[in-house]
Short mmCIF file of the N, C-alpha and C atoms (twelve columns), coordinates in Angstrom:
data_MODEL
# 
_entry.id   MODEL 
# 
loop_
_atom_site.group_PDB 
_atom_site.id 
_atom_site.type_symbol 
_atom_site.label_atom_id 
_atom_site.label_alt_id 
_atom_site.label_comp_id 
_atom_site.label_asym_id 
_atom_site.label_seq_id 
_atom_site.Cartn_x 
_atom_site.Cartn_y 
_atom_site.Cartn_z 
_atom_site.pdbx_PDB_model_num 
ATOM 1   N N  . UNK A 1   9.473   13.317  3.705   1 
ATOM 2   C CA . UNK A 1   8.591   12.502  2.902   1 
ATOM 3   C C  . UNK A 1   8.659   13.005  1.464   1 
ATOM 4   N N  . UNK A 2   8.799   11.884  0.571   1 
ATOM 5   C CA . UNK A 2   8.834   12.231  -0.757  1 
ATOM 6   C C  . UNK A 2   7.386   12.822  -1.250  1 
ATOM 7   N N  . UNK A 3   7.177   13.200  -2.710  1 
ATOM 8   C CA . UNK A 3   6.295   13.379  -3.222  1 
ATOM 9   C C  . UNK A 3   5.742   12.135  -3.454  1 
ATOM 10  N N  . UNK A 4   4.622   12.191  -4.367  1 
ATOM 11  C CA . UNK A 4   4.500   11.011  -4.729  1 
ATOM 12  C C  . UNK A 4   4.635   10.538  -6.437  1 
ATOM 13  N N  . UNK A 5   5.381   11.729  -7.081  1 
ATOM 14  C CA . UNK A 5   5.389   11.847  -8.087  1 
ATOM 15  C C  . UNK A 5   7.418   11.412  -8.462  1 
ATOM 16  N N  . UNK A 6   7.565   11.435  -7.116  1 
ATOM 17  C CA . UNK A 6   8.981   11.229  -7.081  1 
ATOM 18  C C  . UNK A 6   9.472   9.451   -6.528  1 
ATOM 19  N N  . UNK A 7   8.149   9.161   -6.260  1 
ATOM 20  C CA . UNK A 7   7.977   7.568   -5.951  1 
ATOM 21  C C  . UNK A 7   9.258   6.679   -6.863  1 
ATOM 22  N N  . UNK A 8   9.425   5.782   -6.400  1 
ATOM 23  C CA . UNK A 8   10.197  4.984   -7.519  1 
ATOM 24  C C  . UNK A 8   9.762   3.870   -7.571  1 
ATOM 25  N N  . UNK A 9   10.204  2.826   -8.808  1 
ATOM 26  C CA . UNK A 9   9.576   1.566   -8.762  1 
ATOM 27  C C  . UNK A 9   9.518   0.337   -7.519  1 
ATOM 28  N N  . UNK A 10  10.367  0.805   -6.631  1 
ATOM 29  C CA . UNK A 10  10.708  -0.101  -5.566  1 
ATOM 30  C C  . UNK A 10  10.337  0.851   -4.699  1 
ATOM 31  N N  . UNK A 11  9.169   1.693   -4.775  1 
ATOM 32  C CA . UNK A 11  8.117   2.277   -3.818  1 
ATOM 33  C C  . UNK A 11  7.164   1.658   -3.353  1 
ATOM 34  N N  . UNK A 12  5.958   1.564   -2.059  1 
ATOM 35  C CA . UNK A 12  5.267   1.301   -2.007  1 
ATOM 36  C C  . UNK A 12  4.466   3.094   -1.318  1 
ATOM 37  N N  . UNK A 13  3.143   3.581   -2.144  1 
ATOM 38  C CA . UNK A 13  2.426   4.105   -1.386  1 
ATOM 39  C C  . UNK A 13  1.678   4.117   -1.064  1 
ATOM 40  N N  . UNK A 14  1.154   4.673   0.411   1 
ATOM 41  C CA . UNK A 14  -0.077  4.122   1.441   1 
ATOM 42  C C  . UNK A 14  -0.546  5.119   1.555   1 
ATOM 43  N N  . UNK A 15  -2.085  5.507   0.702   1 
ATOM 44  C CA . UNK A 15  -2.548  6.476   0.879   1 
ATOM 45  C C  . UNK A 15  -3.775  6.144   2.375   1 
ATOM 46  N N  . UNK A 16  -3.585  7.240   3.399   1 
ATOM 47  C CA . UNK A 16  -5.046  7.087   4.501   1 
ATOM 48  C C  . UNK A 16  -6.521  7.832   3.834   1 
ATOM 49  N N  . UNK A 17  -7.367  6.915   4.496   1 
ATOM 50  C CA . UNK A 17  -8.564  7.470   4.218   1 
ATOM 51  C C  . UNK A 17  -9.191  7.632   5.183   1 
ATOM 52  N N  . UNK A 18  -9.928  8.556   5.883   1 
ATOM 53  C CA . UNK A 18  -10.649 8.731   6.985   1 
ATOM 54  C C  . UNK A 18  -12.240 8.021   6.723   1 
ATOM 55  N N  . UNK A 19  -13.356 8.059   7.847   1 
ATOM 56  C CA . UNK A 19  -14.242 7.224   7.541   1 
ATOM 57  C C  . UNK A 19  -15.007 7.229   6.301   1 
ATOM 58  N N  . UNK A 20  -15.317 8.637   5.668   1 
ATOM 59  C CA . UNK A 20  -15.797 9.019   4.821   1 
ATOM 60  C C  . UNK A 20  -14.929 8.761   3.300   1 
ATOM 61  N N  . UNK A 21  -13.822 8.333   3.419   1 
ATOM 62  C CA . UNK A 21  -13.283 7.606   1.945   1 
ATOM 63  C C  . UNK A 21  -12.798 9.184   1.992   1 
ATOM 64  N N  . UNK A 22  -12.204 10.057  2.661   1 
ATOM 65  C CA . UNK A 22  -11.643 11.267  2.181   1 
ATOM 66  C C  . UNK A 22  -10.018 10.908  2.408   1 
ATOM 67  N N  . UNK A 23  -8.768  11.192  1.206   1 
ATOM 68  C CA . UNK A 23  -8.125  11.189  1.705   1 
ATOM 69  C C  . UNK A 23  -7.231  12.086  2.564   1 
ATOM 70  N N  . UNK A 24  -6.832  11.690  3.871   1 
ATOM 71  C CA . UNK A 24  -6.301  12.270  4.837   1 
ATOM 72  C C  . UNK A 24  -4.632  12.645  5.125   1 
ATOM 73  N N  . UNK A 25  -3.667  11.612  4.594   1 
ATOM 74  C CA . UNK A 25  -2.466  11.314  4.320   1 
ATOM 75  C C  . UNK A 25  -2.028  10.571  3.485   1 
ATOM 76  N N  . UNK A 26  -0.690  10.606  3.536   1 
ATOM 77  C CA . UNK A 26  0.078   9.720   2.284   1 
ATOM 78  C C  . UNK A 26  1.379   9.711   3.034   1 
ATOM 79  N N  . UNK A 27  1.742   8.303   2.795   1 
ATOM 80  C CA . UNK A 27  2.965   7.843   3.209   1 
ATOM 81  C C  . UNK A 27  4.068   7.133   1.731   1 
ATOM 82  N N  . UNK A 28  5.284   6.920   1.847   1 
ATOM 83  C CA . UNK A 28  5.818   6.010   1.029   1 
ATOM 84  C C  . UNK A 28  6.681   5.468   1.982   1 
ATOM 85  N N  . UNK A 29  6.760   4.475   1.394   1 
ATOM 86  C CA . UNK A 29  7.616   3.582   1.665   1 
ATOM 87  C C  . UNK A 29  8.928   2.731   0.955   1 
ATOM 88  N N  . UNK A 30  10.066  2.037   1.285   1 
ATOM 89  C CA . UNK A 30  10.519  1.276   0.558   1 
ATOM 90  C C  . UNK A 30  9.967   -0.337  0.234   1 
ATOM 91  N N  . UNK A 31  9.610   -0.659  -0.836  1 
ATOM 92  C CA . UNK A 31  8.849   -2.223  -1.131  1 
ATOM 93  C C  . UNK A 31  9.955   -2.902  -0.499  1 
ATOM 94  N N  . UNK A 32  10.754  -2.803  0.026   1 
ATOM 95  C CA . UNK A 32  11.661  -3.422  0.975   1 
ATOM 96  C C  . UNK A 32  11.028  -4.058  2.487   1 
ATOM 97  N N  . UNK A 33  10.598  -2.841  3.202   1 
ATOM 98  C CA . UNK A 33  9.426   -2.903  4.026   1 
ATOM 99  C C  . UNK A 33  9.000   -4.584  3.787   1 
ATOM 100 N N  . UNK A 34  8.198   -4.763  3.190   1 
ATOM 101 C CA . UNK A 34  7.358   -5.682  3.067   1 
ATOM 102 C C  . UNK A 34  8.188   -7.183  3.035   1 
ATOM 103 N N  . UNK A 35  9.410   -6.838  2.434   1 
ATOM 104 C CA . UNK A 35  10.312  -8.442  2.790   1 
ATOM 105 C C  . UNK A 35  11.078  -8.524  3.869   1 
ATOM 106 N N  . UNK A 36  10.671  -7.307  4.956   1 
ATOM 107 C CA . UNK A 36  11.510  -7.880  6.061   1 
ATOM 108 C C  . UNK A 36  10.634  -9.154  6.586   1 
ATOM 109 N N  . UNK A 37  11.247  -9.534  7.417   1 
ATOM 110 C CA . UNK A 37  11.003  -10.418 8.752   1 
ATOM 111 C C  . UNK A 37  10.074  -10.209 9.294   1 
ATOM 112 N N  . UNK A 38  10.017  -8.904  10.000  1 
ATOM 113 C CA . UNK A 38  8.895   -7.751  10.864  1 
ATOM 114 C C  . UNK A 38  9.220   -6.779  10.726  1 
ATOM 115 N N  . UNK A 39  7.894   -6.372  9.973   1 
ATOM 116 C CA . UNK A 39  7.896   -4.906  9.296   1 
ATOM 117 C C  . UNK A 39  7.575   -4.452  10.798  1 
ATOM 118 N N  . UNK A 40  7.199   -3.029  10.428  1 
ATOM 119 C CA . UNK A 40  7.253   -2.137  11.700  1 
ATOM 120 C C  . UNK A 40  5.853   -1.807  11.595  1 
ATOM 121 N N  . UNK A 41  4.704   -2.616  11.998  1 
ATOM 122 C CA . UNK A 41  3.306   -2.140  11.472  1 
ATOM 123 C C  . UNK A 41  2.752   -0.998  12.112  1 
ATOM 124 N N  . UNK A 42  3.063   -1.456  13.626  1 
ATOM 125 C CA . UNK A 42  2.683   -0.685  14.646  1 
ATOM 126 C C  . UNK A 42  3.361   1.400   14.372  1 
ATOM 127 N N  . UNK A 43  4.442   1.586   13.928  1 
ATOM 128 C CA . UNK A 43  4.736   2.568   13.472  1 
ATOM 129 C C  . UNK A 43  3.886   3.147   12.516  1 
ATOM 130 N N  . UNK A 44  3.946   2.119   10.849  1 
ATOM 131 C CA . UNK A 44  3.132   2.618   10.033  1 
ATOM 132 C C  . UNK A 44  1.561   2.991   10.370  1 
ATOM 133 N N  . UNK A 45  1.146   2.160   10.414  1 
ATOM 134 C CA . UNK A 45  -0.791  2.001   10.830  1 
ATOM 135 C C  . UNK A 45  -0.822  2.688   11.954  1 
ATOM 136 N N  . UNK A 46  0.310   2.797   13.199  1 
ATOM 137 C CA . UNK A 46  0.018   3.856   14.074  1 
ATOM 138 C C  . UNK A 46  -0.046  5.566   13.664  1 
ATOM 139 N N  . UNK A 47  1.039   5.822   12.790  1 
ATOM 140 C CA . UNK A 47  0.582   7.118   12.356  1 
ATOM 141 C C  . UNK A 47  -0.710  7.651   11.486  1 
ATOM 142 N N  . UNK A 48  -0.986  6.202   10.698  1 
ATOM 143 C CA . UNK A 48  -2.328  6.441   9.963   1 
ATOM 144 C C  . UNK A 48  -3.440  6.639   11.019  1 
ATOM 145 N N  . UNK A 49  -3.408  5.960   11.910  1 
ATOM 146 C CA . UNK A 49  -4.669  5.893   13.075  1 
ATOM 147 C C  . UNK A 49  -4.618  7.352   13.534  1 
ATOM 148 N N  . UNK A 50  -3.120  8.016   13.972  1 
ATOM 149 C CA . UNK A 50  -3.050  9.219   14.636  1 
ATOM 150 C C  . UNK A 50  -3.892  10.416  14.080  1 
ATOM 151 N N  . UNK A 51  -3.246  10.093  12.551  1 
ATOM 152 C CA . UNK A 51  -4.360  11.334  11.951  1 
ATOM 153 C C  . UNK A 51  -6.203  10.834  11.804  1 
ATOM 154 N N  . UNK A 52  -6.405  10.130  11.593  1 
ATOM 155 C CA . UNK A 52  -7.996  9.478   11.638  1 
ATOM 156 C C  . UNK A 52  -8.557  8.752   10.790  1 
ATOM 157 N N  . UNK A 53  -7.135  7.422   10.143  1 
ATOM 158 C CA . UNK A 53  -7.341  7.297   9.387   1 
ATOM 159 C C  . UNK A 53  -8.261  5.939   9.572   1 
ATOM 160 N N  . UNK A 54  -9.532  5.424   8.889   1 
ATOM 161 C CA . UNK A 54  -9.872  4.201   8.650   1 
ATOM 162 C C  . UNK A 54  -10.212 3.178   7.877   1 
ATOM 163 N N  . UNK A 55  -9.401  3.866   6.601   1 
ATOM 164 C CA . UNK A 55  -8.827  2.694   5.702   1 
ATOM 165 C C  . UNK A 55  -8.002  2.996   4.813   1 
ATOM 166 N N  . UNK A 56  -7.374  2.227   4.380   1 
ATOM 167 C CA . UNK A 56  -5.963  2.213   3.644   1 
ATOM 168 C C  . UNK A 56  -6.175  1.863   1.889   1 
ATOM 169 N N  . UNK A 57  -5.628  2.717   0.999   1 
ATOM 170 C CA . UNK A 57  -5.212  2.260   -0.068  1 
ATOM 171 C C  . UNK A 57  -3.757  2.061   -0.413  1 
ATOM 172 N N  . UNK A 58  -3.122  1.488   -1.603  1 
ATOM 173 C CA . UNK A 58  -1.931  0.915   -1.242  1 
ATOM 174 C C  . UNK A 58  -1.467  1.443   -2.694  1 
ATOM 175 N N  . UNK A 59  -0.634  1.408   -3.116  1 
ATOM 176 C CA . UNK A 59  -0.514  1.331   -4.579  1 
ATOM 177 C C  . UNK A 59  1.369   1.404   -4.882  1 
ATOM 178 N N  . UNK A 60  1.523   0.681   -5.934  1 
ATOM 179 C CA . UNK A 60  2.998   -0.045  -6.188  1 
ATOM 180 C C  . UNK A 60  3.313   -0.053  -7.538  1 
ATOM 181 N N  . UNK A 61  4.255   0.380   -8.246  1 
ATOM 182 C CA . UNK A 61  4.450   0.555   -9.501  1 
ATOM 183 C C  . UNK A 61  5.696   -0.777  -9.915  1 
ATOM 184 N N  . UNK A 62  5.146   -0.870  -11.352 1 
ATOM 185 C CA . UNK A 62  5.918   -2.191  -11.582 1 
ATOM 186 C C  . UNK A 62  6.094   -2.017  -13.050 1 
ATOM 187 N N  . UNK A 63  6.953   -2.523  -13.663 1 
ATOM 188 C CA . UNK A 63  7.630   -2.202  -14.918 1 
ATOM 189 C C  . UNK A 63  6.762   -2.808  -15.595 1 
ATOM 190 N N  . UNK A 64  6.737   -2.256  -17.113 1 
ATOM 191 C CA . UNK A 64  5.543   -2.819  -17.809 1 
ATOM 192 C C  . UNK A 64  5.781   -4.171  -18.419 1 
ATOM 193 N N  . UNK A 65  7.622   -4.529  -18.409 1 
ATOM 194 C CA . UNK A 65  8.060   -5.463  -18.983 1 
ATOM 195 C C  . UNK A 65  7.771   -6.806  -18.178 1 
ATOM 196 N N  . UNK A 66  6.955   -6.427  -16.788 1 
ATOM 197 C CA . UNK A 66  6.770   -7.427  -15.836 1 
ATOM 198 C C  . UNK A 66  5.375   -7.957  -16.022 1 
ATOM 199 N N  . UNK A 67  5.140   -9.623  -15.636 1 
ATOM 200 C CA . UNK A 67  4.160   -10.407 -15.757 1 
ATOM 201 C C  . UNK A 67  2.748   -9.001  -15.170 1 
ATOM 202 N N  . UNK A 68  1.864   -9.174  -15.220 1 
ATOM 203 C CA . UNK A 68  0.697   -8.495  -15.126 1 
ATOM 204 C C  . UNK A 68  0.749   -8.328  -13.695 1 
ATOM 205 N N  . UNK A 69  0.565   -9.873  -13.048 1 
ATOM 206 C CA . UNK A 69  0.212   -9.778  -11.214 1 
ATOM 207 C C  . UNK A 69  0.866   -11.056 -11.000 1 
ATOM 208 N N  . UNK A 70  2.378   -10.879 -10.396 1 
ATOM 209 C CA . UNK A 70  3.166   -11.960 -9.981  1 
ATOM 210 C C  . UNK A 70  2.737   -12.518 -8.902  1 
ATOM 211 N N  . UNK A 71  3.430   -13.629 -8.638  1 
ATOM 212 C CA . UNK A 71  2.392   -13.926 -6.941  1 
ATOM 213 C C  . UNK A 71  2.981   -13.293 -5.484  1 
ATOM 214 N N  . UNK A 72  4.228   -12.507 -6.050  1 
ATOM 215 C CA . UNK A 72  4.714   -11.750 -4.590  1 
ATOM 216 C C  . UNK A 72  3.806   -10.925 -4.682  1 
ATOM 217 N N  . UNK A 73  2.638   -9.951  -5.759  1 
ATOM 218 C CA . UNK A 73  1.657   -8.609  -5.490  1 
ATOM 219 C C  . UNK A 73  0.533   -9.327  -4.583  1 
ATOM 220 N N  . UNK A 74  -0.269  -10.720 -4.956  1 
ATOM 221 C CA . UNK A 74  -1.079  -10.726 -3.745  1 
ATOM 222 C C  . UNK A 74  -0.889  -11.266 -2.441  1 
ATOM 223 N N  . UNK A 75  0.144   -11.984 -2.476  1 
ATOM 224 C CA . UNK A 75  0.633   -12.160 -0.911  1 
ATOM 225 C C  . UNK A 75  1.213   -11.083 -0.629  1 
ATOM 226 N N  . UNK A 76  1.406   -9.794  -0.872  1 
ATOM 227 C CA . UNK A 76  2.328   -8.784  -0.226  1 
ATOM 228 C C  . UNK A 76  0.669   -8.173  0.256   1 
ATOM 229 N N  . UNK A 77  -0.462  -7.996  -0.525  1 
ATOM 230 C CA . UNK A 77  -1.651  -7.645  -0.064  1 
ATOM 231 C C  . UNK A 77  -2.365  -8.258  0.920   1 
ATOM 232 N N  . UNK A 78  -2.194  -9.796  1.133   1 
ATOM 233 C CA . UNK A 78  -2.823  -10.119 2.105   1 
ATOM 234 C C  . UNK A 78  -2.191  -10.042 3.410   1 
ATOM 235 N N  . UNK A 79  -0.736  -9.789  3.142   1 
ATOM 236 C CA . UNK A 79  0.144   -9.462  4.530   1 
ATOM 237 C C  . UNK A 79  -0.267  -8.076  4.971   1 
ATOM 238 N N  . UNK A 80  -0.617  -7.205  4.020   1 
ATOM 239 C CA . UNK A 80  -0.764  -5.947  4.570   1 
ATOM 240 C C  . UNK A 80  -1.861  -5.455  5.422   1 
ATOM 241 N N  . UNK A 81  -3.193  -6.454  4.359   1 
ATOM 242 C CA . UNK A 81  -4.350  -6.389  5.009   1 
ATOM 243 C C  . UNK A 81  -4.380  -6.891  6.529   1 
ATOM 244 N N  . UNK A 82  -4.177  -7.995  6.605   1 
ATOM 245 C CA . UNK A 82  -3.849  -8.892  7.929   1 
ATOM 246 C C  . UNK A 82  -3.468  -7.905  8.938   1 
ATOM 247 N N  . UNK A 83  -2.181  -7.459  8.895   1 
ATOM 248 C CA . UNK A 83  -1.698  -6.642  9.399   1 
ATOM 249 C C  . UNK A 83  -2.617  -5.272  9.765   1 
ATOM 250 N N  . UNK A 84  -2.880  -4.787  8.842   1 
ATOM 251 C CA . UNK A 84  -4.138  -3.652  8.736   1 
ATOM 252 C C  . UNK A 84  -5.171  -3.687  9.704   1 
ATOM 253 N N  . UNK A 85  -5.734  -4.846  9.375   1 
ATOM 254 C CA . UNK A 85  -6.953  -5.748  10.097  1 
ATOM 255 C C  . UNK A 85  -6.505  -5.692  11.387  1 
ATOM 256 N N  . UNK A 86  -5.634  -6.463  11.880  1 
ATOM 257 C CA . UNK A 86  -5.295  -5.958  13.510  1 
ATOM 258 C C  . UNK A 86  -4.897  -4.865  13.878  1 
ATOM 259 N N  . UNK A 87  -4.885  -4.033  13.283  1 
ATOM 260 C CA . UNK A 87  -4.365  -2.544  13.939  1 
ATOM 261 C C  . UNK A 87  -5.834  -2.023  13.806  1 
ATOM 262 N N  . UNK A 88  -7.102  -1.885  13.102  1 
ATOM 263 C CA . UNK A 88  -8.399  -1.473  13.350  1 
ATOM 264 C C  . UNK A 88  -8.665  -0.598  12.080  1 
ATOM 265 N N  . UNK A 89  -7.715  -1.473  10.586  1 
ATOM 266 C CA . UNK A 89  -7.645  -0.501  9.671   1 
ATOM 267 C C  . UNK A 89  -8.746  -1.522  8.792   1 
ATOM 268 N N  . UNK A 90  -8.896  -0.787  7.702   1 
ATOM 269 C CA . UNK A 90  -9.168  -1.827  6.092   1 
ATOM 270 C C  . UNK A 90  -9.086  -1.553  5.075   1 
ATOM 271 N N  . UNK A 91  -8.362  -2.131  4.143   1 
ATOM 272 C CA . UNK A 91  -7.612  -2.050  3.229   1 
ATOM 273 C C  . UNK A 91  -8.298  -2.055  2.347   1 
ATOM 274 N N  . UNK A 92  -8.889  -1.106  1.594   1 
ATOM 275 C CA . UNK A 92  -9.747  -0.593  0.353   1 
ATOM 276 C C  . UNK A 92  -9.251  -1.274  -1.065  1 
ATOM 277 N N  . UNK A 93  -7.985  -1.134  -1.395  1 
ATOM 278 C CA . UNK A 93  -7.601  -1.454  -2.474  1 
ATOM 279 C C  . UNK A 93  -6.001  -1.259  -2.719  1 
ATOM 280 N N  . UNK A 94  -5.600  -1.960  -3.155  1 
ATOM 281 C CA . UNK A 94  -3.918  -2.400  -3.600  1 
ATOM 282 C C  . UNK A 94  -3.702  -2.128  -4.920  1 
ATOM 283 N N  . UNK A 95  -3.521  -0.791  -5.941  1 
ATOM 284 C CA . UNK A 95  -3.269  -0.637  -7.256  1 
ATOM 285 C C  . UNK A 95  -1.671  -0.921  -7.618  1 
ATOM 286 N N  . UNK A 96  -1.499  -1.899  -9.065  1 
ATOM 287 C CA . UNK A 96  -0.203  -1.830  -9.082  1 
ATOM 288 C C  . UNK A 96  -0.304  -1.100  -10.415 1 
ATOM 289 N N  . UNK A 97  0.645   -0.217  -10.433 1 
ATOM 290 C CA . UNK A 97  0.989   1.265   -11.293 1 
ATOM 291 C C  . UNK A 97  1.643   0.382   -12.723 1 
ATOM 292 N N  . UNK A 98  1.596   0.622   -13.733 1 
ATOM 293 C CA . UNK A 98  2.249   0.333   -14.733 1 
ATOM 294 C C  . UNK A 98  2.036   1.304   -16.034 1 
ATOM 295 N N  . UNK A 99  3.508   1.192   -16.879 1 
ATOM 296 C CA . UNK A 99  3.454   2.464   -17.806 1 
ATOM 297 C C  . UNK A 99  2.177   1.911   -19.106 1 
ATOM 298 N N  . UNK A 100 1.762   1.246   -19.210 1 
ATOM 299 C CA . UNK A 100 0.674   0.541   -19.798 1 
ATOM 300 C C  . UNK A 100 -0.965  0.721   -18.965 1 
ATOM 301 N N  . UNK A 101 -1.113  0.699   -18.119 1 
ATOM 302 C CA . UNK A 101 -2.454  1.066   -17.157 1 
ATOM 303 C C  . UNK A 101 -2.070  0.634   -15.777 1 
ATOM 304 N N  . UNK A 102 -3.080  0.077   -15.530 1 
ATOM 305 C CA . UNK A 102 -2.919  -0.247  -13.835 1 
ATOM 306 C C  . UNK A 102 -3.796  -1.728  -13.671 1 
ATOM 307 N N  . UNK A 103 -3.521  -2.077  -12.677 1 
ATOM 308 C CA . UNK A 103 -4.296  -3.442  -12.118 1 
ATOM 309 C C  . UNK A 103 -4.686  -3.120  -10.421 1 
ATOM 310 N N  . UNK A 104 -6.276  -2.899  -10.389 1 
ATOM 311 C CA . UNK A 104 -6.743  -3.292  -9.089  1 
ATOM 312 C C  . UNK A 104 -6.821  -4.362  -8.620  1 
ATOM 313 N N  . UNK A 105 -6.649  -4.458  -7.458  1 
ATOM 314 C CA . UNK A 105 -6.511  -6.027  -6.404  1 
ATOM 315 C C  . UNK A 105 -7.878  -5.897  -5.732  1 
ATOM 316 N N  . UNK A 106 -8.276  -4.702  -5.476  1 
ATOM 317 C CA . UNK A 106 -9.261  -4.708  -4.808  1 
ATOM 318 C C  . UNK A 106 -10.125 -6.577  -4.319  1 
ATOM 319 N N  . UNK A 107 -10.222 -6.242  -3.364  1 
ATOM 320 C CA . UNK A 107 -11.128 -7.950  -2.868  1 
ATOM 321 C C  . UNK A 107 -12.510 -7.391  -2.623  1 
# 
């Protein structure tokens, strides 16, 4: 597992939070993930569950030269949540990283 300082722009990371909003783990991923067909949820959200996790933050870095919030950032959030949602997770918040600030999705 990478750092998260070693993330790249075509990262996605999934930080766990246990009930208390403490975080518990950190995963990355490739933003690839998310345009398959069928992601592998049951893998991901299963290891978050293993350690104790019960809710998810998300966060995705995007070039600053890019529109603010394209419409692949909130359909990639509501796929995740969805997904989330049936595994017994909930998805706190979706930050997308930029060298300018950041944008919460939070719902």
């Amino acid at each position: 597992m990478r750092s998260c300082s070693m993330a790249r722009t075509d990262d996605i990371v999934w930080l766990s939070l246990d009930a208390s909003l403490r975080p518990i783990g950190v995963k990355i991923t490739p933003a690839a993930f998310l345009g398959s067909t069928s992601p592998d949820w049951s893998d991901l959200f299963g290891g978050m569950l293993a350690i104790g996790a019960s809710y998810v933050v998300t966060a995705q870095s995007q070039a600053s030269t890019s529109p603010r919030c394209t419409g692949s950032v909130p359909y990639a959030l509501n796929r995740i949540a969805d997904a989330a949602t049936l595994m017994g997770l909930r998805v706190v918040d979706h930050l997308v990283l930029r060298d300018d600030g950041f944008v919460s999705l939070a719902r």
